[in-house]
Every structure is written in C-alpha cells, then in structure tokens.
Amino acid sequence: MGQPDSLEQPAKVIGIIAEYNPFHGGHKFQIEEAKKRTGADWCVAAMSGDFVQRGEPAVYSKYLRTRMALSCGADLVVELPSAFAVSSAEDFAACGVALLTGLGAVDVLCFGSEDGDIRRIRTAAGILAKEGGDFSSLLSIGLRSGLSWPQARSQALLKMADKDKDFPLKREEMDKLLGSPNNLLGIEYCKAILRQDSPLIPFTIRRRGQGYHDNGLEGGQASASAIRRTLKAGEPSGEAGLFPYATLTPEAMTHIPPEIRPLYGQEPVLEANDLSEILNFCLLSLKREGTHYTQYGDMSAEMARRLEHCLLKQVSWEGRIEQLKTRQYTYTRISRALLHMVLGLTDARVQSYKEAGRAPYARILGFRKESQELLALVKQKTTIPLITKTADAPHILTGTALDMFSQDIYASHIRQTLLSKKLEKPVLNEYNQPICIL
C-alpha cells in the first residue's frame, strides 16, 4: 500500500534537498508533481554548492544550477553548507533537514524514491534512528568482516528481518528498499526528521525513468549520472554555436527541459580530474608539515598508509582513487576522503559544525521575483540568519557559524580557480557574484 496521492491538508511551502548535478527533466517533474500533490504554493530547494557528495566538483557552478532550478519551478534556492554537501548520505540528509527546518516556513520535505511508499521508508527510518541492540551488533560484525558501511548496514537489517518474525518489514520489502540509492536517501531524510524532532512532513514521489546509476540515454528520463557521462565524453552537441560547452548529443538534449537547454552552453563542465594538480600539491604540503592524513574525514589509517606509500607516484585524481581502491573502500568513499583533504575538512572541524547545528545560517543563492511573498514569509519565520551578501556575513555570523560560512567561500573559490583555468580568463568570485533573481 503506497502513500496517499495528496496530504490531508494542503501545504504552503515544500522543500527539496538536491544536488541538481546537473538539472534535468526528472527534477522538473519532481517539483511540479510535488506542488500538485501537496497543494503547495512554493518550493524551496536546499542545493549543494560547488562540490557534491561523490567527492567531486559539481559539473556546473552553483549559480548556473540555481538559475536552472528557478527556471523550472523552484521559487527559492538556498545553499547546503559545503562540509555536509560532500559528506555521507546520513550527514548530507541531516544537514538538509536542519536547513529546511531552520527556515521555519517549509511544511513538507519532498523526495523521490523508487519505492514510492512512505510507510516502508518511515518504518526503516524508525529502526535505523535507534541504532541499538541487535542492529549495532550485526553492523559491527559486517564492518569487521570487511564490508563497506552501506553494505554492512543492509546486511544487518536483512539479518534482523530474517531472525524476527515480528519484524515490521518483510525481507522482500527490505531488499527493495535497500537496493536503491534514492530509497536509502529517503530513509536518511526520515531518520533525520525523527532525530531532530523536526516538524517537516516527509512526502515521497515515485521516480520515473532510469535508475540512479544507469548510464544509458534510452527509455524514459535519463539519470543525472548518464547526462554527466555524456557531458564529460566530449561528444559533439549537434548544435554548434548554441551550446559551445554542452557536448550533449541531440538524443541527450531530449532529457533536458527546453527552457534551460541554452544554459548548458554557458560554462565548461568540470570533473574530478580537474582537481589533480591541487590534490598532489596538497598531499605533498601536508606531508612536509607533518600533518597526519587521518585527521581528515573518511580517511582511515589503512587508506592513509597506502596513500603515503604511493605519494610520489603523481597521477590524476582518478588515478589516486585506483591506487587506494579495495573491496572495503568504494570509489565515492575514497574520492570524498581526498576532497576533504583538499578542502581542509578535518574530523574535528566537521564535528564542531555538527555541534553548531549543521545549518546555523541559510545562504540564499537565488529566488523568483514573483515569489517575493515566500521570501517575506521566510524572513518572518526563520530561526537562523539569512545571508544574501557575502560581505555581510562577518557582521551577521560569529564563532563556528562564521567559520562554517568561510569554509563555503573557500570551497567555491577553489572551484572558481578550476573554472578560470579552463576558460583561460578570470571569473566572478564570491564577493562580486550577485545572487540569481529571475
């Protein structure tokens, strides 16, 4: 049994946590469908900034992706703080929930899932939110056996379902839930709502089109992964001049909403290997200073030893990942660990950000002029400071919140350096880049 087609009472404002890396037709469908099925007037998107959860630069800048989102139904876009935008699904979700909750005006958190059943997602979230007793023991066993954390978690839940005849979810339900990244992220959203005692109401929409990791362009809406792959492949766009950087085939363009197709040609695409030189410099500098690599998030002692062993074998970003990859460490885990080093995100620093509430401010990236009423509502109800001008932040924020904001600026300036190199000319920085107003 799935969730109702609409809420018992219409929502005024829905929130969506997203990367939009890049924005495509499935994202537009989600915004439109969420507004329709909840009766909401407005949509607030909490979007990753210039780096994403895979441990890479976003393919397009946060300002271009903001324009894409506003052009396709979002009314207000706020930036997910960089420290958690490049973190695990658990921390990514927890930060997004804290940010939307802090705005005060958001009623419903909408997210896509393959399952499309909020009951099963919330039930799994309730089990994981406790993380005690049998679950913790089974999780530890899985981790000690060499499984990655997501694999160990899935195995622990499945074993609990097998062992307990009164377990609230059947094994086949668990298999379906745990086999999809979007379902897993939905579980993390619901778990964060429970742990933070947030008033946000979770509401899921069944994803249409291809799966999260599918790389093909055939058969329904292509995934962001497939579009990124095509962008990075350098295939001719078929529309020379109109999309000078897009490198999308006409077939790929059918997966992009018509109103934002020209935006795909406004910037060259960035990818992980664009960070290679910065990474090699960073690793050498940390070694010279005597800084232990294990201070940085996701960097285990074993991974640090392997990295030191091959330190002088300078390779690309993806080459470094191949040097470190094992059965236990996924591509994404290693890429995030390397990015944490480049961005200076130590475990201690990230822990201080968690203790500060994960989202102690909301940085506005853009809004629609016709949604001024929403902006007024947010200003009236927010429990966290709103930042619209970078230069104003030191007068509004203090302590850890200001350090966290400075971290966002640092991350963006690193990406802007990469973009400037590709364009072979200076680009706007965080102090002269205006917010996007449509």
PDB file of N, CA and C in Angstrom, residues 92-133:
ATOM      1  N   PHE A  92      24.629  14.353   4.913  1.00  0.00           N
ATOM      2  CA  PHE A  92      24.014  15.155   3.849  1.00  0.00           C
ATOM      3  C   PHE A  92      22.538  15.376   4.172  1.00  0.00           C
ATOM      4  N   ALA A  93      21.839  14.292   4.500  1.00  0.00           N
ATOM      5  CA  ALA A  93      20.408  14.369   4.799  1.00  0.00           C
ATOM      6  C   ALA A  93      20.150  15.159   6.076  1.00  0.00           C
ATOM      7  N   ALA A  94      20.958  14.913   7.107  1.00  0.00           N
ATOM      8  CA  ALA A  94      20.763  15.593   8.386  1.00  0.00           C
ATOM      9  C   ALA A  94      20.936  17.093   8.242  1.00  0.00           C
ATOM     10  N   CYS A  95      21.917  17.521   7.430  1.00  0.00           N
ATOM     11  CA  CYS A  95      22.130  18.948   7.207  1.00  0.00           C
ATOM     12  C   CYS A  95      20.973  19.557   6.424  1.00  0.00           C
ATOM     13  N   GLY A  96      20.524  18.856   5.383  1.00  0.00           N
ATOM     14  CA  GLY A  96      19.408  19.360   4.592  1.00  0.00           C
ATOM     15  C   GLY A  96      18.149  19.536   5.416  1.00  0.00           C
ATOM     16  N   VAL A  97      17.865  18.561   6.271  1.00  0.00           N
ATOM     17  CA  VAL A  97      16.689  18.645   7.147  1.00  0.00           C
ATOM     18  C   VAL A  97      16.837  19.811   8.128  1.00  0.00           C
ATOM     19  N   ALA A  98      18.038  19.973   8.707  1.00  0.00           N
ATOM     20  CA  ALA A  98      18.277  21.074   9.650  1.00  0.00           C
ATOM     21  C   ALA A  98      18.103  22.425   8.957  1.00  0.00           C
ATOM     22  N   LEU A  99      18.570  22.534   7.718  1.00  0.00           N
ATOM     23  CA  LEU A  99      18.479  23.793   6.981  1.00  0.00           C
ATOM     24  C   LEU A  99      17.026  24.149   6.661  1.00  0.00           C
ATOM     25  N   LEU A 100      16.275  23.194   6.115  1.00  0.00           N
ATOM     26  CA  LEU A 100      14.871  23.467   5.777  1.00  0.00           C
ATOM     27  C   LEU A 100      14.043  23.719   7.030  1.00  0.00           C
ATOM     28  N   THR A 101      14.349  23.004   8.107  1.00  0.00           N
ATOM     29  CA  THR A 101      13.637  23.229   9.376  1.00  0.00           C
ATOM     30  C   THR A 101      13.937  24.616   9.910  1.00  0.00           C
ATOM     31  N   GLY A 102      15.211  25.022   9.831  1.00  0.00           N
ATOM     32  CA  GLY A 102      15.610  26.330  10.328  1.00  0.00           C
ATOM     33  C   GLY A 102      14.947  27.490   9.612  1.00  0.00           C
ATOM     34  N   LEU A 103      14.587  27.288   8.344  1.00  0.00           N
ATOM     35  CA  LEU A 103      13.918  28.365   7.599  1.00  0.00           C
ATOM     36  C   LEU A 103      12.529  28.675   8.159  1.00  0.00           C
ATOM     37  N   GLY A 104      11.939  27.710   8.849  1.00  0.00           N
ATOM     38  CA  GLY A 104      10.677  27.966   9.542  1.00  0.00           C
ATOM     39  C   GLY A 104       9.436  27.916   8.682  1.00  0.00           C
ATOM     40  N   ALA A 105       9.549  28.230   7.413  1.00  0.00           N
ATOM     41  CA  ALA A 105       8.376  28.342   6.552  1.00  0.00           C
ATOM     42  C   ALA A 105       8.054  27.059   5.795  1.00  0.00           C
ATOM     43  N   VAL A 106       8.971  26.095   5.781  1.00  0.00           N
ATOM     44  CA  VAL A 106       8.774  24.868   4.994  1.00  0.00           C
ATOM     45  C   VAL A 106       7.922  23.877   5.780  1.00  0.00           C
ATOM     46  N   ASP A 107       6.876  23.368   5.129  1.00  0.00           N
ATOM     47  CA  ASP A 107       5.956  22.433   5.784  1.00  0.00           C
ATOM     48  C   ASP A 107       6.297  20.977   5.495  1.00  0.00           C
ATOM     49  N   VAL A 108       6.665  20.696   4.240  1.00  0.00           N
ATOM     50  CA  VAL A 108       6.795  19.317   3.768  1.00  0.00           C
ATOM     51  C   VAL A 108       8.144  19.116   3.085  1.00  0.00           C
ATOM     52  N   LEU A 109       8.807  18.006   3.400  1.00  0.00           N
ATOM     53  CA  LEU A 109      10.026  17.628   2.694  1.00  0.00           C
ATOM     54  C   LEU A 109       9.654  16.588   1.651  1.00  0.00           C
ATOM     55  N   CYS A 110       9.833  16.942   0.372  1.00  0.00           N
ATOM     56  CA  CYS A 110       9.511  16.031  -0.723  1.00  0.00           C
ATOM     57  C   CYS A 110      10.789  15.420  -1.278  1.00  0.00           C
ATOM     58  N   PHE A 111      10.753  14.141  -1.570  1.00  0.00           N
ATOM     59  CA  PHE A 111      11.917  13.488  -2.166  1.00  0.00           C
ATOM     60  C   PHE A 111      11.452  12.370  -3.085  1.00  0.00           C
ATOM     61  N   GLY A 112      12.286  12.045  -4.056  1.00  0.00           N
ATOM     62  CA  GLY A 112      11.977  10.965  -4.973  1.00  0.00           C
ATOM     63  C   GLY A 112      12.450   9.640  -4.405  1.00  0.00           C
ATOM     64  N   SER A 113      11.764   8.574  -4.780  1.00  0.00           N
ATOM     65  CA  SER A 113      12.176   7.227  -4.367  1.00  0.00           C
ATOM     66  C   SER A 113      11.694   6.225  -5.400  1.00  0.00           C
ATOM     67  N   GLU A 114      12.409   5.125  -5.505  1.00  0.00           N
ATOM     68  CA  GLU A 114      11.949   4.042  -6.371  1.00  0.00           C
ATOM     69  C   GLU A 114      10.771   3.325  -5.724  1.00  0.00           C
ATOM     70  N   ASP A 115      10.740   3.333  -4.407  1.00  0.00           N
ATOM     71  CA  ASP A 115       9.711   2.604  -3.675  1.00  0.00           C
ATOM     72  C   ASP A 115       8.345   3.303  -3.770  1.00  0.00           C
ATOM     73  N   GLY A 116       8.356   4.611  -3.599  1.00  0.00           N
ATOM     74  CA  GLY A 116       7.103   5.355  -3.683  1.00  0.00           C
ATOM     75  C   GLY A 116       6.159   5.115  -2.520  1.00  0.00           C
ATOM     76  N   ASP A 117       6.621   4.446  -1.476  1.00  0.00           N
ATOM     77  CA  ASP A 117       5.775   4.107  -0.329  1.00  0.00           C
ATOM     78  C   ASP A 117       6.387   4.708   0.928  1.00  0.00           C
ATOM     79  N   ILE A 118       5.790   5.770   1.438  1.00  0.00           N
ATOM     80  CA  ILE A 118       6.346   6.466   2.594  1.00  0.00           C
ATOM     81  C   ILE A 118       6.281   5.603   3.848  1.00  0.00           C
ATOM     82  N   ARG A 119       5.311   4.678   3.920  1.00  0.00           N
ATOM     83  CA  ARG A 119       5.185   3.837   5.119  1.00  0.00           C
ATOM     84  C   ARG A 119       6.436   2.999   5.320  1.00  0.00           C
ATOM     85  N   ARG A 120       6.863   2.302   4.256  1.00  0.00           N
ATOM     86  CA  ARG A 120       8.040   1.437   4.379  1.00  0.00           C
ATOM     87  C   ARG A 120       9.294   2.253   4.677  1.00  0.00           C
ATOM     88  N   ILE A 121       9.411   3.402   4.024  1.00  0.00           N
ATOM     89  CA  ILE A 121      10.588   4.253   4.226  1.00  0.00           C
ATOM     90  C   ILE A 121      10.642   4.759   5.663  1.00  0.00           C
ATOM     91  N   ARG A 122       9.503   5.187   6.182  1.00  0.00           N
ATOM     92  CA  ARG A 122       9.471   5.702   7.557  1.00  0.00           C
ATOM     93  C   ARG A 122       9.702   4.575   8.571  1.00  0.00           C
ATOM     94  N   THR A 123       9.210   3.384   8.277  1.00  0.00           N
ATOM     95  CA  THR A 123       9.428   2.251   9.184  1.00  0.00           C
ATOM     96  C   THR A 123      10.914   1.922   9.280  1.00  0.00           C
ATOM     97  N   ALA A 124      11.568   1.851   8.119  1.00  0.00           N
ATOM     98  CA  ALA A 124      13.014   1.580   8.112  1.00  0.00           C
ATOM     99  C   ALA A 124      13.775   2.692   8.833  1.00  0.00           C
ATOM    100  N   ALA A 125      13.339   3.935   8.632  1.00  0.00           N
ATOM    101  CA  ALA A 125      13.992   5.075   9.291  1.00  0.00           C
ATOM    102  C   ALA A 125      13.856   4.975  10.804  1.00  0.00           C
ATOM    103  N   GLY A 126      12.683   4.529  11.273  1.00  0.00           N
ATOM    104  CA  GLY A 126      12.462   4.384  12.710  1.00  0.00           C
ATOM    105  C   GLY A 126      13.405   3.359  13.330  1.00  0.00           C
ATOM    106  N   ILE A 127      13.664   2.263  12.598  1.00  0.00           N
ATOM    107  CA  ILE A 127      14.581   1.234  13.086  1.00  0.00           C
ATOM    108  C   ILE A 127      16.004   1.780  13.148  1.00  0.00           C
ATOM    109  N   LEU A 128      16.416   2.454  12.070  1.00  0.00           N
ATOM    110  CA  LEU A 128      17.787   2.967  11.991  1.00  0.00           C
ATOM    111  C   LEU A 128      18.022   4.127  12.950  1.00  0.00           C
ATOM    112  N   ALA A 129      16.984   4.903  13.244  1.00  0.00           N
ATOM    113  CA  ALA A 129      17.145   6.061  14.130  1.00  0.00           C
ATOM    114  C   ALA A 129      17.570   5.630  15.533  1.00  0.00           C
ATOM    115  N   LYS A 130      17.193   4.419  15.918  1.00  0.00           N
ATOM    116  CA  LYS A 130      17.564   3.916  17.255  1.00  0.00           C
ATOM    117  C   LYS A 130      18.977   3.362  17.245  1.00  0.00           C
ATOM    118  N   GLU A 131      19.299   2.576  16.240  1.00  0.00           N
ATOM    119  CA  GLU A 131      20.645   2.012  16.056  1.00  0.00           C
ATOM    120  C   GLU A 131      21.226   1.451  17.351  1.00  0.00           C
ATOM    121  N   GLY A 132      20.471   0.606  17.984  1.00  0.00           N
ATOM    122  CA  GLY A 132      20.968  -0.015  19.210  1.00  0.00           C
ATOM    123  C   GLY A 132      20.759  -1.521  19.173  1.00  0.00           C
ATOM    124  N   GLY A 133      21.093  -2.191  20.241  1.00  0.00           N
ATOM    125  CA  GLY A 133      20.831  -3.614  20.399  1.00  0.00           C
ATOM    126  C   GLY A 133      21.367  -4.468  19.282  1.00  0.00           C
TER     127      GLY A 133
END
